[in-house]
Amino acid sequence: MLRFEARDKALDILRNDSVIHTLCDSENGVFPVSVGRGENSYSMNHGTFKIKEKIIEKLPCTVTAVTAEEGSAAISLKTVNGTEAKMLLTADGDRVRFDFEGFEDFNRMWVRLPAEEDEYIYGSGELFSEFNIRGKNVNVWVAEHINAVQIAKKLVKQVFGLRDSTRKQPFEKYETYYAQPTFISSRKYFLHSLTTARSEFDLTAANVHTVKFDEIAPFYIGFADTFEDLMTSLTDIVGRQPELPDWVYDGQIIASQGGTGDYDAAIRTSEEYNLHMNGIWIQDWEGRRVTAAGKQLYWNWEWDSELYPGLDERIRENNAKGIRTLGYINPFLAVEKPLYKEASEKGYCVKDKDGKDYLVTITTFPASMVDLTNPDAWNWLKNIIKKNMIEFGLSGWMADFGEYLPTDCVLYSGENPELVHNTWPARWAQLNREAVEESGKLGEIMFYTRAGFSNTPQYSTMMWCGDNHTDFSIDFGLPSVIPAMLCLTCCGFGLSHSDIGGYTSFFNLKRSEELYMRWCEMNAFTPLMRGHEGLNPD
């Protein structure tokens, strides 16, 4: 248990009656918290963000007074320009919550924590090239993991025979689907912020970690004797996934697309070769869109009975044989289809600054986003999942995307989209979770998400590692899945998997038999085995 003791202008934090940290002005008279003001400008292209920041001011703080009781404390602070504020500390078991009063005119905060040279740091979301992020400067912002420029450079290398199976991209160029302002230390403590804004972790110095938040928000620091206890404490805050349905463990989910004929053929093949099939995943149940990028989907969340005639009967028949059918959904709408027309007429789409539906380009086509801050739009989309997917008989689905909310959009709620952007995938997971729970199907239905933020662990039932390349490259291929899953676990999300064989494939980036077999072997040791036919199944 933690408690506090005040002495002069210092505060000791004690655990089991031993001082584990002292908060006070340092030798140069500066407290380890600074505040300031700044502005960000964002440019988004296909889910990839270029962010430019202008720091208007950064003001160190000093201590003017300290008070403490057994489980709470207050540190009075004063900035160099005379602003007076308070840091309020509350002990919660082996965690300390830090709150602030008086910094309402600021939107930047820097917190410095002592570091040791041989310390390791893990977390910040889902990272595909690194596990230990000590020595890195990490940008905590939800985005596409693999952007078009990176893919183009990779393909140019491959066209000219330049293999990059062991070469890593510069870390500062990385983005990730799942970002979270959390890290855990090999010294057995964690930091987790309640901010929804962009954060930065500067872990490059030998003796100090500096974290910057783009808003003034509470944060936690938790301590434990074991990493298991540390993760229990962290997941008390961010939440935990429910148990997966039993059927998930009874075999592998086979991927199929192309229509009822392909669906039937996949099941016959699986039965012929005794593949222990527990499910069949058909991502194009709502229709197929062929683009320059490959075989993609029509984002209209209704059964395409022309592509899949008799699917409703097939689902019932295969359920009786213990073979579940899974589908696909995301928070976008295809502008050519009926559901978009209905949503647009009802004002359910995210708007641009001119009041028009904000259309975002996805690979080669535009799409509209359902405004998850609009309660009517929320319930409309949730009821579509209930009726068109759950009542239809689907036992699960890929709940894709969540990374694309533009920072220059206009939301129904009037909220600042810069502060909402990171939360979008968590809201999307929550909507899916509510649909499942309200249908009385939690424990029977599983959905898996790609993107995430701090609240995702309490809503999503499963993660998957996104659009990996169909190769052995360190950054984007099979090896990248391993640190990604470990990083997710260090953020409190313990249930994850990847597409067997990868996804991104075109030109000479093609899946080999060896790659598929190695991926299958690896996924035998993850909570879920599920294949994917890839971006270009033909």
Coordinates of C-alpha atoms in Angstrom, one line a residue:
M1 CA 0.0 0.0 0.0
L2 CA 1.1 3.5 -0.7
R3 CA 1.1 6.5 1.6
F4 CA 2.5 10.0 1.6
E5 CA 4.6 12.1 4.0
A6 CA 5.2 15.8 3.6
R7 CA 8.4 17.5 4.7
D8 CA 9.2 21.2 4.0
K9 CA 8.6 21.6 0.3
A10 CA 9.0 17.9 -0.6
L11 CA 6.6 14.9 -0.7
D12 CA 7.7 11.3 -0.1
I13 CA 5.8 8.5 -1.6
L14 CA 6.2 5.4 0.6
R15 CA 5.4 1.8 -0.3
N16 CA 5.6 -0.7 2.6
D17 CA 7.0 2.1 4.7
S18 CA 10.0 2.6 2.3
V19 CA 10.4 5.7 0.3
I20 CA 10.2 4.9 -3.4
H21 CA 10.1 8.4 -4.8
T22 CA 10.4 12.0 -3.6
L23 CA 8.6 14.9 -5.4
C24 CA 10.4 18.2 -4.9
D25 CA 12.3 20.9 -6.7
S26 CA 15.5 19.6 -8.2
E27 CA 18.9 21.0 -7.6
N28 CA 18.3 23.7 -10.1
G29 CA 15.1 24.7 -8.3
V30 CA 12.7 23.2 -10.9
F31 CA 9.9 20.7 -10.2
P32 CA 9.7 17.7 -12.6
V33 CA 6.5 19.0 -14.2
S34 CA 6.3 21.8 -16.7
V35 CA 3.2 23.2 -18.5
G36 CA 2.8 25.3 -21.6
R37 CA 0.8 26.0 -24.7
G38 CA 1.2 24.6 -28.2
E39 CA -0.5 24.1 -31.5
N40 CA -0.6 21.1 -33.8
S41 CA -1.3 21.0 -37.5
Y42 CA -2.3 17.7 -39.1
S43 CA -2.2 16.5 -42.7
M44 CA -3.9 13.1 -43.3
N45 CA -3.4 10.9 -46.4
H46 CA -4.9 7.4 -46.5
G47 CA -4.8 7.2 -42.7
T48 CA -1.2 8.4 -42.4
F49 CA -0.6 11.7 -40.6
K50 CA 2.0 14.4 -40.9
I51 CA 2.0 16.3 -37.7
K52 CA 3.8 19.7 -37.1
E53 CA 3.9 21.2 -33.7
K54 CA 4.5 24.7 -32.6
I55 CA 5.3 25.2 -28.9
I56 CA 4.2 28.7 -27.9
E57 CA 5.5 28.6 -24.4
K58 CA 6.9 26.1 -21.9
L59 CA 6.9 27.1 -18.2
P60 CA 8.8 25.2 -15.5
C61 CA 7.1 24.9 -12.1
T62 CA 8.3 25.3 -8.5
V63 CA 6.9 24.0 -5.2
T64 CA 5.4 26.6 -2.8
A65 CA 3.8 24.3 -0.3
V66 CA 3.1 20.6 0.5
T67 CA 0.4 18.9 2.5
A68 CA -0.2 15.2 3.1
E69 CA -2.6 12.9 4.8
E70 CA -2.4 9.1 4.9
G71 CA -3.8 8.5 1.4
S72 CA -3.8 11.8 -0.3
A73 CA -1.5 14.8 -0.8
A74 CA -1.4 18.2 -2.4
I75 CA 1.6 20.0 -3.9
S76 CA 1.1 23.8 -4.5
L77 CA 2.9 24.8 -7.7
K78 CA 3.8 28.1 -9.3
T79 CA 5.0 28.7 -12.8
V80 CA 7.7 31.2 -13.7
N81 CA 5.0 33.6 -15.0
G82 CA 3.1 33.5 -11.7
T83 CA 0.3 31.0 -12.4
E84 CA -0.6 29.1 -9.3
A85 CA -1.9 25.6 -9.4
K86 CA -2.1 22.3 -7.5
M87 CA -1.0 18.7 -8.1
L88 CA -3.3 16.4 -6.2
L89 CA -2.2 12.9 -5.4
T90 CA -4.5 10.1 -4.3
A91 CA -3.3 6.6 -3.3
D92 CA -5.3 3.7 -4.7
G93 CA -3.7 0.5 -3.5
D94 CA -0.3 0.4 -5.2
R95 CA -1.3 3.2 -7.6
V96 CA -1.0 6.9 -7.4
R97 CA -3.5 9.1 -9.3
F98 CA -2.2 12.6 -10.2
D99 CA -4.8 15.3 -10.8
F100 CA -4.3 19.0 -11.5
E101 CA -6.1 22.3 -10.6
G102 CA -5.3 25.7 -11.9
F103 CA -3.7 24.8 -15.3
E104 CA -6.9 25.4 -17.3
D105 CA -5.2 28.0 -19.6
F106 CA -2.6 25.4 -20.7
N107 CA -2.7 22.5 -23.2
R108 CA 0.8 21.0 -22.8
M109 CA 2.4 19.1 -19.9
W110 CA 5.8 17.7 -19.6
V111 CA 6.5 15.1 -16.8
R112 CA 10.0 13.9 -16.1
L113 CA 10.6 10.5 -14.4
P114 CA 14.0 9.2 -13.1
A115 CA 15.6 6.6 -15.4
E116 CA 18.3 4.0 -15.0
E117 CA 20.8 3.1 -17.8
D118 CA 20.0 -0.6 -17.8
E119 CA 16.2 0.0 -17.7
Y120 CA 13.9 -1.4 -20.3
I121 CA 10.6 0.2 -21.3
Y122 CA 7.6 -1.5 -23.0
G123 CA 4.2 -0.4 -24.3
S124 CA 2.9 2.8 -25.9
G125 CA 0.5 0.7 -28.1
E126 CA 1.1 -1.9 -30.7
L127 CA 4.6 -1.6 -32.2
F128 CA 5.7 -3.9 -35.0
S129 CA 9.4 -3.5 -35.1
E130 CA 10.4 -3.0 -31.5
F131 CA 9.5 -4.5 -28.1
N132 CA 11.9 -2.6 -25.8
I133 CA 11.3 1.1 -26.7
R134 CA 14.1 2.5 -24.4
G135 CA 16.2 4.8 -26.5
K136 CA 13.2 5.8 -28.7
N137 CA 11.0 8.8 -29.1
V138 CA 7.5 7.5 -29.4
N139 CA 4.6 9.4 -30.9
V140 CA 1.3 8.1 -29.4
W141 CA -1.3 8.8 -32.1
V142 CA -3.7 6.4 -33.8
A143 CA -3.0 6.0 -37.5
E144 CA -2.4 3.4 -40.3
H145 CA 0.6 1.2 -39.5
I146 CA 1.6 0.8 -43.2
N147 CA 1.3 3.8 -45.4
A148 CA 1.4 4.0 -49.1
V149 CA 4.9 5.6 -49.3
Q150 CA 6.4 2.8 -47.3
I151 CA 4.7 0.2 -49.5
A152 CA 5.9 1.9 -52.6
K153 CA 9.5 2.0 -51.4
K154 CA 9.3 -1.6 -50.4
L155 CA 8.0 -2.7 -53.8
V156 CA 10.6 -0.7 -55.7
K157 CA 13.3 -2.6 -53.7
Q158 CA 11.7 -5.9 -54.5
V159 CA 11.3 -5.1 -58.2
F160 CA 15.0 -4.5 -58.4
G161 CA 15.8 -7.6 -56.3
L162 CA 16.8 -5.6 -53.1
R163 CA 15.8 -7.9 -50.2
D164 CA 15.0 -6.1 -47.0
S165 CA 14.0 -9.1 -44.8
T166 CA 16.4 -7.8 -42.0
R167 CA 16.4 -4.1 -42.6
K168 CA 14.3 -1.9 -40.3
Q169 CA 12.7 1.4 -41.2
P170 CA 13.7 4.5 -39.0
F171 CA 11.6 4.3 -35.9
E172 CA 10.5 7.9 -36.1
K173 CA 8.7 7.0 -39.4
Y174 CA 6.5 4.5 -37.6
E175 CA 2.8 4.8 -37.0
T176 CA 0.4 2.3 -35.5
Y177 CA -3.2 1.2 -35.5
Y178 CA -3.3 0.9 -31.7
A179 CA -1.7 3.7 -29.7
Q180 CA -2.0 4.1 -25.9
P181 CA -0.4 6.6 -23.5
T182 CA 1.0 3.7 -21.3
F183 CA 4.4 2.2 -20.6
I184 CA 5.7 -0.3 -18.2
S185 CA 9.3 -0.3 -16.9
S186 CA 11.6 -3.2 -16.0
R187 CA 11.8 -1.5 -12.6
K188 CA 8.2 -2.8 -12.2
Y189 CA 6.2 0.4 -12.4
F190 CA 3.8 1.7 -15.1
L191 CA 2.6 5.1 -16.2
H192 CA -0.8 5.5 -17.8
S193 CA -2.4 8.8 -18.7
L194 CA -6.1 9.5 -19.1
T195 CA -5.4 12.0 -21.9
T196 CA -7.1 11.5 -25.2
A197 CA -4.7 13.9 -27.0
R198 CA -1.5 13.1 -28.7
S199 CA 1.4 12.1 -26.4
E200 CA 5.1 11.7 -26.8
F201 CA 7.5 9.5 -24.8
D202 CA 11.1 10.6 -25.0
L203 CA 13.0 7.6 -23.7
T204 CA 16.4 8.6 -25.2
A205 CA 18.2 10.1 -22.1
A206 CA 20.3 8.0 -19.8
N207 CA 18.9 9.3 -16.5
V208 CA 15.4 10.7 -17.2
H209 CA 12.2 9.8 -19.1
T210 CA 10.2 12.7 -20.4
V211 CA 6.6 12.3 -21.3
K212 CA 4.6 15.1 -23.0
F213 CA 0.8 15.3 -23.2
D214 CA -1.0 17.6 -25.5
E215 CA -3.6 18.4 -22.8
I216 CA -3.6 18.7 -19.1
A217 CA -5.1 15.4 -17.9
P218 CA -4.8 13.0 -14.9
F219 CA -2.4 10.2 -15.0
Y220 CA -1.5 7.1 -12.9
I221 CA 1.8 5.6 -11.8
G222 CA 1.5 2.1 -10.4
F223 CA 4.0 -0.1 -8.6
A224 CA 4.2 -3.9 -8.0
D225 CA 6.5 -6.7 -7.0
T226 CA 5.8 -8.8 -10.1
F227 CA 4.8 -8.0 -13.7
E228 CA 1.7 -10.1 -13.2
D229 CA 0.6 -7.8 -10.3
L230 CA 1.6 -4.8 -12.3
M231 CA -0.6 -5.8 -15.2
T232 CA -3.5 -6.5 -12.9
S233 CA -3.2 -3.0 -11.6
L234 CA -3.0 -1.5 -15.1
T235 CA -6.0 -3.5 -16.3
D236 CA -8.0 -2.3 -13.3
I237 CA -7.8 1.0 -15.2
V238 CA -8.1 0.2 -18.9
G239 CA -10.3 -2.9 -18.5
R240 CA -10.1 -6.5 -19.5
Q241 CA -11.3 -8.7 -22.3
P242 CA -14.1 -11.2 -21.6
E243 CA -13.4 -14.9 -22.1
L244 CA -13.6 -16.0 -25.7
P245 CA -16.4 -18.3 -26.8
D246 CA -15.5 -22.0 -26.4
W247 CA -16.0 -22.7 -30.1
V248 CA -13.0 -20.4 -30.9
Y249 CA -10.6 -23.0 -29.5
D250 CA -12.0 -26.0 -31.4
G251 CA -10.1 -25.5 -34.6
Q252 CA -9.2 -22.9 -37.2
I253 CA -11.3 -20.3 -39.0
I254 CA -10.9 -20.7 -42.7
A255 CA -11.1 -17.6 -44.9
S256 CA -13.1 -17.6 -48.1
Q257 CA -14.5 -15.0 -50.5
G258 CA -16.1 -14.8 -53.9
G259 CA -19.6 -16.1 -53.4
T260 CA -21.6 -19.1 -52.2
G261 CA -19.8 -21.5 -54.5
D262 CA -16.4 -20.6 -53.0
Y263 CA -18.0 -20.8 -49.5
D264 CA -19.2 -24.3 -50.1
A265 CA -16.0 -25.4 -51.8
A266 CA -13.9 -24.2 -48.8
I267 CA -16.0 -26.2 -46.4
R268 CA -15.8 -29.3 -48.6
T269 CA -12.1 -29.0 -48.8
S270 CA -11.7 -28.5 -45.1
E271 CA -13.9 -31.6 -44.4
E272 CA -12.0 -33.7 -47.0
Y273 CA -8.7 -32.9 -45.5
N274 CA -9.8 -33.0 -41.9
L275 CA -8.7 -29.4 -41.2
H276 CA -10.7 -29.1 -37.9
M277 CA -12.7 -26.2 -39.1
N278 CA -14.6 -24.3 -36.5
G279 CA -15.6 -21.4 -38.6
I280 CA -15.5 -19.8 -42.1
W281 CA -14.8 -16.1 -42.5
I282 CA -16.3 -14.4 -45.5
Q283 CA -15.3 -10.7 -45.5
D284 CA -17.3 -10.0 -48.7
W285 CA -20.7 -11.1 -47.3
E286 CA -21.9 -7.5 -48.0
G287 CA -20.4 -7.4 -51.5
R288 CA -17.1 -7.2 -53.4
R289 CA -15.5 -4.1 -54.9
V290 CA -12.6 -4.6 -57.3
T291 CA -10.1 -1.8 -57.3
A292 CA -6.6 -1.1 -58.6
A293 CA -5.4 -2.3 -55.2
G294 CA -7.1 -5.6 -55.3
K295 CA -10.3 -7.5 -54.2
Q296 CA -11.9 -5.1 -51.7
L297 CA -15.3 -4.7 -50.2
Y298 CA -18.5 -2.8 -50.7
W299 CA -19.1 -1.1 -47.3
N300 CA -22.9 -1.5 -47.2
W301 CA -23.7 -3.6 -44.2
E302 CA -26.4 -5.8 -45.7
W303 CA -26.3 -9.3 -47.1
D304 CA -25.4 -9.4 -50.8
S305 CA -27.8 -12.1 -51.8
E306 CA -26.6 -11.9 -55.5
L307 CA -23.0 -12.8 -54.5
Y308 CA -24.1 -15.2 -51.8
P309 CA -27.5 -16.7 -52.7
G310 CA -28.8 -19.0 -50.0
L311 CA -26.3 -17.8 -47.4
D312 CA -28.9 -17.6 -44.7
E313 CA -29.7 -21.3 -45.2
R314 CA -26.0 -22.2 -45.3
I315 CA -25.3 -20.5 -42.0
R316 CA -28.1 -22.5 -40.3
E317 CA -26.9 -25.8 -41.8
N318 CA -23.3 -25.2 -40.9
N319 CA -24.1 -24.0 -37.4
A320 CA -25.7 -27.4 -36.8
K321 CA -22.4 -29.0 -37.9
G322 CA -20.3 -26.8 -35.5
I323 CA -19.0 -24.5 -38.3
R324 CA -19.6 -20.9 -37.5
T325 CA -19.9 -18.1 -40.2
L326 CA -18.1 -14.8 -39.6
G327 CA -18.4 -11.5 -41.5
Y328 CA -16.9 -8.1 -41.7
I329 CA -17.9 -4.5 -40.9
N330 CA -16.3 -1.1 -40.3
P331 CA -17.5 2.4 -39.4
F332 CA -17.5 3.7 -43.0
L333 CA -20.3 3.6 -45.6
A334 CA -19.9 3.2 -49.4
V335 CA -21.2 6.3 -51.0
E336 CA -22.7 4.3 -53.9
K337 CA -25.0 2.2 -51.7
P338 CA -28.4 2.5 -49.9
L339 CA -27.2 2.7 -46.3
Y340 CA -25.1 5.8 -47.1
K341 CA -28.1 7.4 -48.7
E342 CA -30.2 6.8 -45.6
A343 CA -27.4 7.9 -43.2
S344 CA -26.7 11.1 -45.2
E345 CA -30.4 12.1 -45.3
K346 CA -30.7 11.6 -41.6
G347 CA -27.5 13.6 -40.9
Y348 CA -25.6 10.7 -39.4
C349 CA -22.3 11.2 -41.1
V350 CA -19.2 13.1 -40.0
K351 CA -19.2 16.6 -41.6
D352 CA -16.6 18.9 -43.1
K353 CA -16.4 22.6 -42.2
D354 CA -18.8 23.4 -45.0
G355 CA -21.5 21.1 -43.5
K356 CA -21.1 18.4 -46.2
D357 CA -20.4 14.8 -45.5
Y358 CA -16.7 14.4 -45.0
L359 CA -15.5 11.8 -47.6
V360 CA -12.2 10.1 -46.8
T361 CA -10.2 8.3 -49.5
I362 CA -9.6 4.6 -48.7
T363 CA -7.0 3.2 -51.2
T364 CA -8.7 4.3 -54.4
F365 CA -12.3 5.2 -53.4
P366 CA -14.1 7.7 -51.1
A367 CA -16.2 6.7 -48.1
S368 CA -18.2 8.4 -45.5
M369 CA -17.9 7.9 -41.7
V370 CA -20.8 7.4 -39.4
D371 CA -20.6 10.0 -36.6
L372 CA -20.2 8.0 -33.4
T373 CA -20.7 11.2 -31.3
N374 CA -24.4 11.4 -32.6
P375 CA -26.6 9.2 -30.3
D376 CA -29.1 8.5 -33.1
A377 CA -26.3 7.6 -35.5
W378 CA -24.8 5.3 -32.9
N379 CA -28.0 3.5 -32.3
W380 CA -28.8 3.3 -36.0
L381 CA -25.4 1.6 -36.8
K382 CA -25.7 -0.6 -33.7
N383 CA -29.1 -1.8 -34.8
I384 CA -27.7 -2.6 -38.2
I385 CA -25.2 -4.9 -36.5
K386 CA -28.0 -6.5 -34.4
K387 CA -30.4 -7.1 -37.3
N388 CA -28.2 -7.6 -40.4
M389 CA -25.4 -9.5 -38.7
I390 CA -26.4 -11.1 -35.4
E391 CA -30.0 -11.9 -36.3
F392 CA -28.8 -13.1 -39.7
G393 CA -26.8 -15.7 -37.9
L394 CA -23.2 -14.5 -38.0
S395 CA -21.1 -15.7 -35.0
G396 CA -18.4 -13.0 -35.3
W397 CA -16.8 -10.5 -37.5
M398 CA -13.8 -8.3 -38.2
A399 CA -14.6 -4.8 -36.8
D400 CA -12.1 -3.1 -39.1
F401 CA -10.6 0.5 -39.1
G402 CA -11.1 3.3 -36.6
E403 CA -7.9 5.2 -37.4
Y404 CA -9.2 7.7 -39.9
L405 CA -11.1 10.4 -38.1
P406 CA -9.7 13.7 -39.6
T407 CA -8.7 16.5 -37.2
D408 CA -10.4 19.1 -39.3
C409 CA -13.9 17.5 -39.3
V410 CA -17.0 18.7 -37.5
L411 CA -18.7 16.3 -35.1
Y412 CA -22.3 16.3 -34.0
S413 CA -21.2 16.6 -30.3
G414 CA -19.2 19.7 -31.0
E415 CA -16.1 18.1 -29.5
N416 CA -12.6 19.0 -30.7
P417 CA -11.8 16.2 -33.2
E418 CA -8.1 16.5 -32.2
L419 CA -9.1 15.2 -28.8
V420 CA -11.5 12.7 -30.2
H421 CA -9.3 11.2 -32.9
N422 CA -7.5 8.7 -30.6
T423 CA -10.7 7.6 -29.0
W424 CA -12.5 6.7 -32.2
P425 CA -11.4 3.1 -32.4
A426 CA -12.4 2.6 -28.7
R427 CA -15.8 4.1 -29.4
W428 CA -16.1 1.8 -32.4
A429 CA -15.3 -1.3 -30.3
Q430 CA -17.8 -0.1 -27.7
L431 CA -20.6 0.1 -30.3
N432 CA -19.8 -3.5 -31.4
R433 CA -19.7 -4.7 -27.8
E434 CA -23.1 -3.1 -27.0
A435 CA -24.7 -4.8 -30.0
V436 CA -23.4 -8.2 -28.8
E437 CA -24.3 -7.7 -25.2
E438 CA -27.8 -6.2 -25.9
S439 CA -28.4 -9.3 -28.1
G440 CA -27.5 -11.5 -25.2
K441 CA -24.6 -13.0 -27.2
L442 CA -21.5 -12.2 -25.2
G443 CA -19.7 -15.5 -24.8
E444 CA -21.2 -16.8 -28.0
I445 CA -20.0 -14.1 -30.5
M446 CA -16.5 -12.8 -31.0
F447 CA -15.5 -9.7 -33.0
Y448 CA -11.9 -8.7 -33.6
T449 CA -10.6 -5.1 -33.9
R450 CA -7.6 -3.6 -35.7
A451 CA -7.3 -0.2 -34.1
G452 CA -7.3 0.8 -30.5
F453 CA -6.7 3.3 -27.7
S454 CA -6.9 3.3 -23.9
N455 CA -10.5 2.0 -23.5
T456 CA -10.3 -0.6 -26.2
P457 CA -9.4 -3.5 -23.7
Q458 CA -12.7 -3.1 -21.9
Y459 CA -14.8 -3.2 -25.0
S460 CA -13.2 -5.4 -27.7
T461 CA -13.2 -9.2 -27.4
M462 CA -10.1 -9.8 -29.6
M463 CA -7.4 -7.8 -31.5
W464 CA -5.7 -8.8 -34.8
C465 CA -2.5 -7.3 -36.0
G466 CA -3.8 -5.6 -39.1
D467 CA -2.5 -5.7 -42.7
N468 CA 0.8 -7.5 -42.5
H469 CA 2.8 -8.1 -45.7
T470 CA 2.9 -11.5 -47.2
D471 CA 6.7 -11.9 -46.6
F472 CA 9.3 -12.3 -43.9
S473 CA 10.2 -8.6 -43.6
I474 CA 11.1 -7.4 -40.1
D475 CA 8.9 -4.3 -40.2
F476 CA 5.7 -5.5 -42.0
G477 CA 5.9 -9.3 -42.4
L478 CA 5.6 -12.4 -40.3
P479 CA 8.3 -11.4 -37.7
S480 CA 6.6 -8.0 -37.0
V481 CA 3.6 -9.8 -35.4
I482 CA 5.6 -11.1 -32.4
P483 CA 6.6 -7.7 -30.9
A484 CA 3.1 -6.3 -31.9
M485 CA 1.3 -8.9 -29.8
L486 CA 3.8 -8.5 -26.9
C487 CA 3.4 -4.7 -26.9
L488 CA -0.4 -5.1 -26.9
T489 CA -0.1 -7.3 -23.8
C490 CA 2.0 -4.7 -22.0
C491 CA -0.9 -2.2 -22.6
G492 CA -3.4 -4.6 -21.1
F493 CA -4.7 -6.3 -24.2
G494 CA -3.8 -10.0 -23.9
L495 CA -6.0 -11.6 -26.6
S496 CA -4.7 -11.0 -30.1
H497 CA -3.8 -12.9 -33.3
S498 CA -2.8 -12.2 -36.9
D499 CA -3.9 -13.1 -40.5
I500 CA -2.3 -16.5 -41.2
G501 CA -0.2 -15.8 -44.3
G502 CA -0.5 -12.0 -44.1
Y503 CA -2.7 -9.7 -46.2
T504 CA -0.9 -7.1 -48.3
S505 CA 0.1 -8.7 -51.6
F506 CA 0.4 -7.3 -55.2
F507 CA 3.0 -7.1 -58.0
N508 CA 5.8 -9.5 -56.9
L509 CA 4.8 -9.3 -53.2
K510 CA 3.2 -12.8 -53.2
R511 CA 2.6 -15.3 -50.5
S512 CA 4.8 -18.4 -50.6
E513 CA 3.9 -21.9 -49.4
E514 CA 6.7 -21.7 -46.8
L515 CA 5.4 -18.3 -45.5
Y516 CA 1.9 -19.7 -45.1
M517 CA 3.1 -22.8 -43.2
R518 CA 5.4 -20.8 -40.9
W519 CA 2.6 -18.4 -40.1
C520 CA 0.3 -21.3 -39.4
E521 CA 2.9 -22.8 -37.0
M522 CA 3.3 -19.5 -35.2
N523 CA -0.5 -18.9 -34.9
A524 CA -0.9 -22.3 -33.3
F525 CA 0.6 -20.6 -30.2
T526 CA -1.8 -17.6 -30.2
P527 CA -5.4 -17.5 -28.9
L528 CA -7.0 -17.8 -32.3
M529 CA -6.2 -19.4 -35.7
R530 CA -7.7 -17.6 -38.6
G531 CA -6.6 -17.4 -42.2
H532 CA -6.9 -14.7 -44.8
E533 CA -6.9 -15.0 -48.6
G534 CA -5.1 -11.7 -48.8
L535 CA -5.6 -8.5 -50.8
N536 CA -5.3 -10.4 -54.1
P537 CA -6.5 -13.9 -53.5
D538 CA -6.3 -14.9 -57.2

